[in-house]
Amino acid sequence: MNNPSILYPVFALAAWTGLVLLLIPFVRIRAVRRHEVRGSDFRLGESAAVPDAVRIPNRNFMNLLEVPVLFYVVCLLIYVTVLSSPGAIWLAWTYVGLRVVHSVVHLTYNHVIHRLVLFAVSNGVLTVLWVLAATRLVH
């Protein structure tokens, strides 16, 4: 029987991604109301006139749609092939935790080295999750 526990981190990361998505219009509308930008500065995405603080939520959202796609795929693969294990579930939750902390750093004080370390470690965890799935599938 399939263990749905591997899907809980998937829902958690999707929920976090949704929260970051909701932050984008909030930051943009606030910037327009404060006259930091014009609404037309977003006509083609973001113009050069958009301040970094207004760009960052959108960039973070894009980050949450890039590499995490591989996380969603491997978790679904683990679920569908009934390969779920406590180790895989732990790795999945670790990945989600690292991605959330990466987002928090990016959206707050935005220290590049801290973000880089979190990004690299999360990618390492994701790689281990894929290797675990592949080796369990082969055996």
Short mmCIF file of C-alpha atoms in Angstrom, two decimals:
data_model
loop_
_atom_site.label_atom_id
_atom_site.label_comp_id
_atom_site.label_asym_id
_atom_site.label_seq_id
_atom_site.Cartn_x
_atom_site.Cartn_y
_atom_site.Cartn_z
CA MET A 1 0.00 0.00 0.00
CA ASN A 2 1.23 3.49 -0.83
CA ASN A 3 2.38 5.57 2.12
CA PRO A 4 0.93 9.09 1.75
CA SER A 5 3.52 10.46 4.21
CA ILE A 6 5.88 11.19 1.29
CA LEU A 7 3.23 13.55 -0.10
CA TYR A 8 2.97 15.73 3.02
CA PRO A 9 6.24 17.56 2.28
CA VAL A 10 4.98 18.06 -1.29
CA PHE A 11 1.87 19.80 0.03
CA ALA A 12 3.97 21.82 2.47
CA LEU A 13 6.31 23.13 -0.25
CA ALA A 14 3.36 23.86 -2.54
CA ALA A 15 1.70 25.82 0.29
CA TRP A 16 4.91 27.76 0.94
CA THR A 17 5.17 28.54 -2.78
CA GLY A 18 1.58 29.80 -2.69
CA LEU A 19 2.36 32.09 0.24
CA VAL A 20 5.32 33.57 -1.61
CA LEU A 21 3.08 34.04 -4.65
CA LEU A 22 0.62 36.01 -2.52
CA LEU A 23 3.46 38.24 -1.36
CA ILE A 24 4.17 39.46 -4.91
CA PRO A 25 1.02 41.57 -5.48
CA PHE A 26 1.19 42.85 -1.90
CA VAL A 27 4.74 44.18 -2.41
CA ARG A 28 3.98 45.54 -5.88
CA ILE A 29 0.79 47.33 -4.87
CA ARG A 30 2.51 48.81 -1.81
CA ALA A 31 5.37 50.08 -4.01
CA VAL A 32 2.91 51.71 -6.44
CA ARG A 33 0.98 53.33 -3.57
CA ARG A 34 4.23 54.68 -2.12
CA HIS A 35 5.11 56.07 -5.57
CA GLU A 36 8.29 53.97 -5.69
CA VAL A 37 7.19 52.63 -9.09
CA ARG A 38 4.41 53.07 -11.61
CA GLY A 39 1.99 50.31 -12.42
CA SER A 40 3.29 50.40 -16.00
CA ASP A 41 6.71 49.30 -14.71
CA PHE A 42 5.20 45.80 -14.44
CA ARG A 43 3.68 45.75 -17.92
CA LEU A 44 6.36 43.40 -19.29
CA GLY A 45 7.26 41.75 -16.01
CA GLU A 46 9.57 44.14 -14.23
CA SER A 47 11.29 47.18 -15.70
CA ALA A 48 14.68 48.50 -14.61
CA ALA A 49 12.81 51.09 -12.51
CA VAL A 50 11.53 48.43 -10.10
CA PRO A 51 13.57 48.50 -6.85
CA ASP A 52 15.32 45.30 -5.75
CA ALA A 53 13.09 44.97 -2.67
CA VAL A 54 10.08 44.75 -4.98
CA ARG A 55 11.78 42.30 -7.36
CA ILE A 56 12.92 39.81 -4.72
CA PRO A 57 9.53 38.15 -3.96
CA ASN A 58 9.01 37.48 -7.67
CA ARG A 59 12.55 36.11 -8.01
CA ASN A 60 12.04 33.91 -4.95
CA PHE A 61 8.78 32.61 -6.39
CA MET A 62 10.61 31.73 -9.62
CA ASN A 63 13.26 29.89 -7.53
CA LEU A 64 10.46 27.86 -5.95
CA LEU A 65 9.29 26.78 -9.40
CA GLU A 66 12.67 25.80 -10.84
CA VAL A 67 14.65 23.06 -9.04
CA PRO A 68 11.72 22.06 -6.76
CA VAL A 69 10.02 20.60 -9.81
CA LEU A 70 12.52 17.74 -9.48
CA PHE A 71 11.46 17.37 -5.83
CA TYR A 72 7.80 17.07 -6.80
CA VAL A 73 8.64 14.47 -9.46
CA VAL A 74 10.78 12.29 -7.19
CA CYS A 75 8.23 12.37 -4.38
CA LEU A 76 5.46 11.34 -6.78
CA LEU A 77 7.73 8.64 -8.20
CA ILE A 78 8.39 7.33 -4.70
CA TYR A 79 4.68 7.38 -3.91
CA VAL A 80 3.52 5.72 -7.14
CA THR A 81 6.15 2.99 -7.04
CA VAL A 82 5.50 2.30 -3.35
CA LEU A 83 9.13 3.05 -2.44
CA SER A 84 8.38 5.31 0.50
CA SER A 85 10.62 4.81 3.50
CA PRO A 86 11.33 6.73 6.70
CA GLY A 87 14.62 7.86 5.14
CA ALA A 88 12.92 9.19 2.02
CA ILE A 89 10.31 10.99 4.11
CA TRP A 90 13.01 12.52 6.31
CA LEU A 91 14.96 13.68 3.23
CA ALA A 92 11.80 15.19 1.73
CA TRP A 93 11.02 17.15 4.91
CA THR A 94 14.66 18.24 5.14
CA TYR A 95 14.50 19.53 1.56
CA VAL A 96 11.33 21.48 2.30
CA GLY A 97 12.83 22.95 5.47
CA LEU A 98 15.96 24.07 3.64
CA ARG A 99 13.93 25.64 0.83
CA VAL A 100 11.75 27.52 3.32
CA VAL A 101 14.81 28.82 5.18
CA HIS A 102 16.37 29.76 1.81
CA SER A 103 13.23 31.76 1.01
CA VAL A 104 13.22 33.45 4.41
CA VAL A 105 16.85 34.51 3.95
CA HIS A 106 16.12 35.71 0.41
CA LEU A 107 13.02 37.65 1.44
CA THR A 108 14.56 39.26 4.53
CA TYR A 109 18.24 40.12 4.88
CA ASN A 110 19.26 38.43 1.58
CA HIS A 111 22.84 37.45 2.44
CA VAL A 112 24.16 35.83 -0.74
CA ILE A 113 26.54 33.37 0.94
CA HIS A 114 23.83 32.17 3.35
CA ARG A 115 21.47 31.68 0.43
CA LEU A 116 24.15 29.87 -1.57
CA VAL A 117 24.88 27.44 1.26
CA LEU A 118 21.18 26.71 1.79
CA PHE A 119 20.65 26.29 -1.95
CA ALA A 120 23.64 23.96 -2.30
CA VAL A 121 22.71 21.83 0.72
CA SER A 122 19.08 21.57 -0.43
CA ASN A 123 20.27 20.44 -3.86
CA GLY A 124 22.51 17.87 -2.19
CA VAL A 125 19.53 16.54 -0.22
CA LEU A 126 17.47 16.41 -3.41
CA THR A 127 20.25 14.49 -5.16
CA VAL A 128 20.38 11.96 -2.31
CA LEU A 129 16.59 11.59 -2.53
CA TRP A 130 16.86 10.83 -6.26
CA VAL A 131 19.72 8.36 -5.69
CA LEU A 132 17.70 6.66 -2.94
CA ALA A 133 14.67 6.40 -5.24
CA ALA A 134 16.75 5.05 -8.11
CA THR A 135 18.57 2.45 -6.03
CA ARG A 136 15.35 1.27 -4.38
CA LEU A 137 13.67 1.05 -7.78
CA VAL A 138 16.54 -1.01 -9.21
CA HIS A 139 16.53 -3.39 -6.25
#
